[in-house]
Tab-separated table of C-alpha atoms in Angstrom:
chain	number	residue	atom	x	y	z
A	1	MET	CA	16.005	12.468	-14.689
A	2	ASP	CA	19.527	12.628	-16.141
A	3	ASN	CA	22.100	9.851	-15.773
A	4	ILE	CA	24.038	11.608	-13.015
A	5	THR	CA	20.930	12.152	-10.932
A	6	ALA	CA	19.747	8.593	-11.588
A	7	SER	CA	23.087	7.191	-10.384
A	8	LEU	CA	22.996	9.420	-7.314
A	9	VAL	CA	19.447	8.377	-6.443
A	10	PHE	CA	20.302	4.688	-6.877
A	11	THR	CA	23.417	5.004	-4.706
A	12	LEU	CA	21.572	6.886	-1.978
A	13	TYR	CA	18.630	4.470	-2.117
A	14	VAL	CA	20.886	1.454	-1.604
A	15	SER	CA	22.742	3.292	1.174
A	16	PHE	CA	19.487	4.202	2.935
A	17	VAL	CA	18.237	0.614	2.617
A	18	LEU	CA	21.437	-0.665	4.239
A	19	PHE	CA	21.261	1.966	6.986
A	20	ALA	CA	17.592	1.226	7.713
A	21	TYR	CA	18.116	-2.529	7.779
A	22	LEU	CA	21.144	-2.369	10.088
A	23	GLY	CA	19.317	0.097	12.314
A	24	TYR	CA	16.315	-2.214	12.495
A	25	VAL	CA	18.486	-5.213	13.371
A	26	PHE	CA	20.343	-3.213	16.025
A	27	LEU	CA	17.230	-1.828	17.720
A	28	PHE	CA	14.855	-4.740	17.335
A	29	SER	CA	17.132	-7.740	17.596
A	30	HIS	CA	20.209	-6.742	19.592
A	31	ILE	CA	19.050	-4.152	22.093
A	32	GLY	CA	15.488	-5.428	22.102
A	33	LEU	CA	13.949	-2.051	22.937
A	34	VAL	CA	11.133	-2.361	20.441
A	35	THR	CA	10.843	-6.047	19.716
A	36	ARG	CA	7.116	-6.112	20.412
A	37	LEU	CA	5.256	-2.808	20.494
A	38	SER	CA	2.002	-4.532	21.397
A	39	SER	CA	3.469	-5.335	24.810
A	40	GLY	CA	5.997	-2.545	24.935
A	41	SER	CA	6.463	0.489	27.104
A	42	TYR	CA	6.345	4.202	26.377
A	43	LEU	CA	10.125	4.163	25.798
A	44	GLN	CA	9.787	1.372	23.266
A	45	PHE	CA	7.091	3.196	21.355
A	46	ILE	CA	9.050	6.477	21.241
A	47	THR	CA	12.196	4.629	20.141
A	48	ALA	CA	10.314	2.985	17.290
A	49	LEU	CA	8.755	6.273	16.180
A	50	ILE	CA	12.129	8.044	16.162
A	51	PHE	CA	13.658	5.254	14.104
A	52	ILE	CA	10.974	5.127	11.395
A	53	LEU	CA	10.816	8.931	11.432
A	54	LEU	CA	14.507	9.113	10.551
A	55	VAL	CA	14.202	6.470	7.840
A	56	SER	CA	11.158	8.264	6.383
A	57	VAL	CA	13.053	11.557	6.234
A	58	LEU	CA	15.962	9.925	4.395
A	59	PHE	CA	13.798	8.256	1.766
A	60	SER	CA	11.520	11.275	1.348
A	61	TYR	CA	14.567	13.367	0.514
A	62	LEU	CA	14.989	11.170	-2.560
A	63	ALA	CA	11.487	12.162	-3.674
A	64	ILE	CA	12.987	15.538	-4.540
A	65	LEU	CA	16.059	14.124	-6.283
A	66	VAL	CA	14.163	11.768	-8.603
A	67	GLY	CA	13.028	14.818	-10.551
A	68	ASN	CA	10.160	17.246	-10.531
A	69	GLU	CA	9.789	17.991	-14.235
A	70	ILE	CA	6.229	18.626	-15.372
A	71	ASP	CA	5.823	16.710	-18.622
A	72	GLY	CA	2.311	15.366	-18.062
A	73	SER	CA	3.387	11.777	-18.662
A	74	MET	CA	2.545	10.461	-15.210
A	75	ASP	CA	0.350	11.187	-12.205
A	76	ARG	CA	3.252	12.740	-10.303
A	77	SER	CA	3.655	15.375	-13.039
A	78	ARG	CA	-0.068	16.110	-13.054
A	79	TYR	CA	-0.083	16.616	-9.289
A	80	LEU	CA	2.877	18.986	-9.520
A	81	ASP	CA	1.186	20.932	-12.282
A	82	ARG	CA	-2.004	21.256	-10.243
A	83	PHE	CA	0.001	22.205	-7.164
A	84	LEU	CA	1.735	25.056	-8.991
A	85	ASN	CA	-1.471	26.228	-10.653
A	86	GLN	CA	-3.632	25.662	-7.548
A	87	GLY	CA	-5.741	23.123	-9.398
A	88	ARG	CA	-7.856	20.390	-7.855
A	89	MET	CA	-6.127	17.059	-7.173
A	90	ARG	CA	-9.366	15.036	-7.119
A	91	SER	CA	-8.305	13.966	-3.641
A	92	TYR	CA	-9.495	15.676	-0.476
A	93	GLY	CA	-6.362	14.600	1.371
A	94	LEU	CA	-3.940	15.746	-1.305
A	95	ASP	CA	-5.863	18.993	-1.815
A	96	PHE	CA	-5.601	19.715	1.903
A	97	LEU	CA	-1.909	18.859	1.901
A	98	ALA	CA	-1.235	21.085	-1.130
A	99	SER	CA	-3.157	24.036	0.287
A	100	THR	CA	-1.369	23.684	3.633
A	101	VAL	CA	2.066	23.618	2.001
A	102	ARG	CA	1.206	26.647	-0.135
A	103	GLY	CA	-0.199	28.403	2.925
A	104	TYR	CA	3.160	28.147	4.675
A	105	GLY	CA	5.013	29.327	1.587
A	106	GLY	CA	6.313	25.917	0.598
A	107	GLY	CA	7.170	25.017	-2.983
A	108	LYS	CA	6.868	21.844	-5.007
A	109	ASP	CA	9.900	20.279	-3.315
A	110	SER	CA	8.180	20.624	0.056
A	111	PHE	CA	4.993	19.191	-1.411
A	112	LEU	CA	6.829	16.162	-2.836
A	113	PHE	CA	8.751	15.608	0.401
A	114	ILE	CA	5.720	15.743	2.695
A	115	ALA	CA	3.473	13.642	0.444
A	116	SER	CA	6.141	10.914	0.235
A	117	PHE	CA	6.945	11.178	3.943
A	118	VAL	CA	3.337	10.540	4.971
A	119	SER	CA	3.197	7.354	2.902
A	120	ILE	CA	6.589	5.974	3.952
A	121	PHE	CA	6.147	6.771	7.648
A	122	ILE	CA	2.638	5.318	7.970
A	123	PHE	CA	3.566	2.226	5.970
A	124	GLN	CA	6.573	1.543	8.206
A	125	LEU	CA	4.423	2.107	11.275
A	126	ALA	CA	1.989	-0.511	10.025
A	127	PHE	CA	4.812	-3.004	9.474
A	128	ILE	CA	6.371	-2.506	12.897
A	129	LEU	CA	3.010	-2.872	14.641
A	130	SER	CA	2.573	-6.331	13.127
A	131	ARG	CA	3.245	-9.168	15.535
A	132	TYR	CA	5.079	-10.969	12.708
A	133	ALA	CA	7.496	-8.117	11.966
A	134	ASN	CA	11.145	-9.155	11.733
A	135	SER	CA	14.391	-7.951	10.209
A	136	TYR	CA	14.101	-10.181	7.126
A	137	GLY	CA	10.634	-8.886	6.365
A	138	TYR	CA	11.831	-5.324	6.822
A	139	LEU	CA	14.687	-5.881	4.380
A	140	ILE	CA	12.298	-7.341	1.803
A	141	LEU	CA	10.007	-4.363	2.343
A	142	LEU	CA	12.826	-1.923	1.591
A	143	LEU	CA	14.204	-3.891	-1.364
A	144	SER	CA	10.744	-4.202	-2.887
A	145	GLY	CA	11.004	-0.567	-3.933
A	146	ILE	CA	7.899	0.511	-2.035
A	147	PRO	CA	9.512	3.768	-0.814
A	148	LEU	CA	10.434	4.549	-4.427
A	149	THR	CA	6.873	3.800	-5.522
A	150	PHE	CA	5.537	6.302	-3.014
A	151	PHE	CA	7.599	9.035	-4.696
A	152	TYR	CA	5.245	8.809	-7.662
A	153	LEU	CA	1.945	7.646	-6.186
A	154	LEU	CA	1.335	10.890	-4.349
A	155	LYS	CA	-2.411	10.274	-4.129
A	156	GLN	CA	-2.513	6.491	-3.969
A	157	GLY	CA	0.501	6.222	-1.648
A	158	PRO	CA	-1.090	7.701	1.495
A	159	ALA	CA	-4.277	5.733	0.785
A	160	ILE	CA	-2.271	2.498	0.577
A	161	ALA	CA	-0.303	3.330	3.730
A	162	PHE	CA	-3.341	4.240	5.859
A	163	SER	CA	-5.254	1.211	4.549
A	164	THR	CA	-2.350	-1.058	5.485
A	165	LEU	CA	-2.241	0.433	8.976
A	166	ALA	CA	-5.993	-0.086	9.359
A	167	ILE	CA	-5.753	-3.713	8.248
A	168	ILE	CA	-2.897	-4.484	10.648
A	169	LEU	CA	-4.682	-2.860	13.587
A	170	PHE	CA	-7.996	-4.588	12.870
A	171	ILE	CA	-6.539	-8.033	12.304
A	172	GLU	CA	-3.940	-8.129	15.063
A	173	SER	CA	-5.436	-5.920	17.764
A	174	SER	CA	-8.452	-6.145	20.024
A	175	GLY	CA	-8.230	-2.984	22.126
A	176	TRP	CA	-10.751	-0.202	21.545
A	177	LEU	CA	-8.036	2.437	21.103
A	178	ARG	CA	-6.354	0.579	18.269
A	179	ARG	CA	-9.699	-0.131	16.646
A	180	LEU	CA	-10.465	3.585	16.835
A	181	VAL	CA	-7.116	4.407	15.201
A	182	ALA	CA	-7.918	1.827	12.522
A	183	ILE	CA	-11.253	3.494	11.757
A	184	ILE	CA	-9.561	6.893	11.577
A	185	SER	CA	-6.940	5.394	9.236
A	186	ILE	CA	-9.672	4.113	6.921
A	187	ILE	CA	-11.230	7.577	6.825
A	188	PHE	CA	-7.859	9.113	5.936
A	189	SER	CA	-7.257	6.541	3.218
A	190	ILE	CA	-10.653	7.307	1.663
A	191	LEU	CA	-9.945	11.033	1.814
A	192	PHE	CA	-6.800	10.459	-0.240
A	193	HIS	CA	-8.345	7.983	-2.681
A	194	LEU	CA	-12.035	7.097	-2.902
A	195	THR	CA	-11.342	3.515	-3.976
A	196	ALA	CA	-10.172	2.873	-0.403
A	197	ILE	CA	-13.857	2.576	0.440
A	198	VAL	CA	-13.466	-1.126	-0.387
A	199	VAL	CA	-11.186	-1.572	2.640
A	200	PRO	CA	-14.040	-1.924	5.194
A	201	ILE	CA	-15.715	-4.448	2.869
A	202	VAL	CA	-12.504	-6.459	2.565
A	203	LEU	CA	-11.957	-6.353	6.331
A	204	LEU	CA	-15.500	-7.542	7.037
A	205	THR	CA	-15.115	-10.350	4.528
A	206	ALA	CA	-11.723	-11.307	5.948
A	207	PHE	CA	-13.228	-11.408	9.442
A	208	LEU	CA	-15.835	-13.907	8.262
A	209	MET	CA	-13.286	-16.110	6.469
A	210	LYS	CA	-12.782	-18.148	9.629
A	211	TYR	CA	-16.053	-19.909	8.765
A	212	THR	CA	-15.681	-22.706	6.202
A	213	HIS	CA	-18.957	-22.039	4.353
A	214	VAL	CA	-18.076	-18.353	4.031
A	215	ARG	CA	-14.692	-19.230	2.524
A	216	ILE	CA	-16.354	-21.471	-0.054
A	217	VAL	CA	-18.853	-18.788	-1.087
A	218	VAL	CA	-16.249	-16.003	-1.217
A	219	TYR	CA	-13.662	-17.892	-3.239
A	220	ALA	CA	-16.322	-19.221	-5.610
A	221	THR	CA	-17.547	-15.643	-6.128
A	222	LEU	CA	-14.001	-14.429	-6.825
A	223	ILE	CA	-13.477	-17.152	-9.427
A	224	ILE	CA	-16.761	-16.291	-11.154
A	225	PHE	CA	-15.892	-12.593	-11.132
A	226	PHE	CA	-12.448	-13.314	-12.565
A	227	ILE	CA	-13.888	-15.389	-15.428
A	228	PHE	CA	-16.735	-13.009	-16.282
A	229	VAL	CA	-15.139	-9.665	-15.411
A	230	ASP	CA	-15.891	-8.207	-18.864
A	231	SER	CA	-19.571	-9.076	-18.574
A	232	PHE	CA	-19.678	-7.679	-15.043
A	233	ILE	CA	-18.244	-4.344	-16.157
A	234	SER	CA	-20.665	-4.187	-19.088
A	235	ILE	CA	-23.680	-4.817	-16.855
A	236	VAL	CA	-22.604	-2.180	-14.325
A	237	ALA	CA	-21.939	0.296	-17.143
A	238	LEU	CA	-25.525	-0.105	-18.359
A	239	TYR	CA	-26.810	1.259	-15.062
A	240	SER	CA	-24.029	3.794	-14.550
A	241	PRO	CA	-22.992	5.854	-17.598
A	242	THR	CA	-20.458	7.653	-15.415
A	243	PHE	CA	-18.775	4.349	-14.638
A	244	ALA	CA	-18.720	3.474	-18.346
A	245	ILE	CA	-17.025	6.780	-19.205
A	246	PHE	CA	-14.568	6.276	-16.337
A	247	VAL	CA	-13.561	2.808	-17.568
A	248	GLU	CA	-13.325	3.894	-21.189
A	249	SER	CA	-11.113	6.871	-20.320
A	250	TYR	CA	-8.668	4.621	-18.503
A	251	ILE	CA	-8.565	2.010	-21.243
A	252	THR	CA	-7.969	4.528	-24.010
A	253	ARG	CA	-5.526	6.798	-22.143
A	254	GLY	CA	-2.628	5.719	-24.346
A	255	PHE	CA	-2.454	2.272	-22.792
A	256	ASN	CA	-5.009	0.356	-24.855
A	257	GLY	CA	-6.056	-1.473	-21.748
A	258	GLY	CA	-3.443	-3.423	-19.866
A	259	TYR	CA	-0.631	-5.449	-21.315
A	260	PHE	CA	0.069	-9.133	-20.950
A	261	PHE	CA	3.552	-8.882	-19.460
A	262	ALA	CA	2.255	-6.629	-16.675
A	263	ILE	CA	1.041	-9.689	-14.821
A	264	PHE	CA	4.571	-11.048	-14.399
A	265	LYS	CA	5.828	-8.172	-12.275
A	266	TYR	CA	3.470	-9.362	-9.535
A	267	LEU	CA	4.930	-12.879	-9.540
A	268	PRO	CA	5.812	-12.792	-5.788
A	269	PHE	CA	2.107	-12.452	-4.914
A	270	TYR	CA	1.235	-15.505	-7.021
A	271	ILE	CA	4.013	-17.529	-5.413
A	272	LEU	CA	2.898	-16.401	-1.950
A	273	SER	CA	-0.748	-17.295	-2.614
A	274	GLY	CA	0.233	-20.686	-4.014
A	275	TYR	CA	2.486	-21.421	-1.055
A	276	LEU	CA	-0.168	-20.389	1.459
A	277	PHE	CA	-2.705	-22.602	-0.280
A	278	LEU	CA	-0.454	-25.664	-0.325
A	279	LYS	CA	0.592	-25.176	3.320
A	280	ARG	CA	-2.774	-23.921	4.557
A	281	VAL	CA	-3.381	-26.755	7.041
A	282	LYS	CA	-0.084	-26.358	8.891
A	283	LEU	CA	-0.044	-22.577	8.657
A	284	ARG	CA	-3.606	-22.270	9.927
A	285	GLU	CA	-2.544	-24.130	13.082
A	286	ARG	CA	0.558	-21.973	13.490
A	287	PHE	CA	-0.880	-18.539	12.707
A	288	ARG	CA	-4.250	-17.600	14.135
A	289	ASN	CA	-4.709	-14.872	11.490
A	290	PHE	CA	-3.820	-17.114	8.568
A	291	ASP	CA	-7.216	-16.863	6.839
A	292	TYR	CA	-7.074	-13.053	6.925
A	293	TYR	CA	-3.717	-12.849	5.190
A	294	PHE	CA	-4.431	-15.667	2.758
A	295	PHE	CA	-7.613	-13.916	1.645
A	296	LEU	CA	-5.757	-10.616	1.178
A	297	SER	CA	-3.030	-12.355	-0.820
A	298	VAL	CA	-5.595	-14.003	-3.100
A	299	ILE	CA	-7.443	-10.719	-3.645
A	300	ILE	CA	-4.220	-8.926	-4.575
A	301	SER	CA	-3.135	-11.754	-6.884
A	302	LEU	CA	-6.429	-11.831	-8.773
A	303	PHE	CA	-6.491	-8.101	-9.394
A	304	CYS	CA	-2.844	-8.147	-10.420
A	305	ILE	CA	-3.655	-10.781	-13.035
A	306	LEU	CA	-6.547	-8.627	-14.247
A	307	SER	CA	-4.080	-5.821	-14.915
A	308	TYR	CA	-3.430	-7.392	-18.316
A	309	LYS	CA	-6.956	-6.352	-19.242
A	310	MET	CA	-7.043	-2.940	-17.611
A	311	TYR	CA	-3.893	-1.509	-16.079
A	312	TRP	CA	-5.785	0.296	-13.298
A	313	PHE	CA	-6.746	-3.017	-11.668
């Protein structure tokens, strides 16, 4: 991406962030049409969908501007190359998306736009459906660069978005319809990326975290895994040569494993986990789903720290 395009993308990104934030504040705080979708009306739901639809379109447009060169240096380039040459994406969801776009005569710009749009739209939907959603959280979400990340994670992005939606619906909803949507979301996330199969396991574990003895066992297991992760991988590799080849290919793919400074870019997760731990007594009384979110924060933090060993953690 040349300097002119980079400046344009940055300017538009900041402008879209400001527009989205002000729009959120106006609709959610001032007019109050969609302050709480869980108790809202049909009008509220449609208003929310229109809003996040517009924001998703704006940010997805940037997915085209950030560049579509095929240099093979990142996953995005590989997906574009496979799209143009009708190669397999190693993702049922992305393969279906690519074949559909090609079927309607769309090019790589259409493919990039739609793939990014799916991720950004579903992720915003998950945020708005949370009972704890507010304008400050929405601003942090936009400033975190998540929309920009979805421009490149064409396979992982939809999996992350659908997994997030499933987690929100399972944790904060009790109706059968929302649970059904959550299950469908998990299926979609797995179709885009097979590693999303851990989501049901994490949700089940999170559900059981309300019991003290379960929390002790789970956190003790996580600590042991963190300390002996190398031994764990070696043992699994003995029984699964395919897994051993998979790990080796990632470690030696020009990265030589992870790198130490990678762990610092996830500093907000460590701060969040530490804060939740120190304030766990008060927060558990205030938020009924505290143990769910604390567990998720700890899981994310541990795997982020492990990225110094292997970047794909």
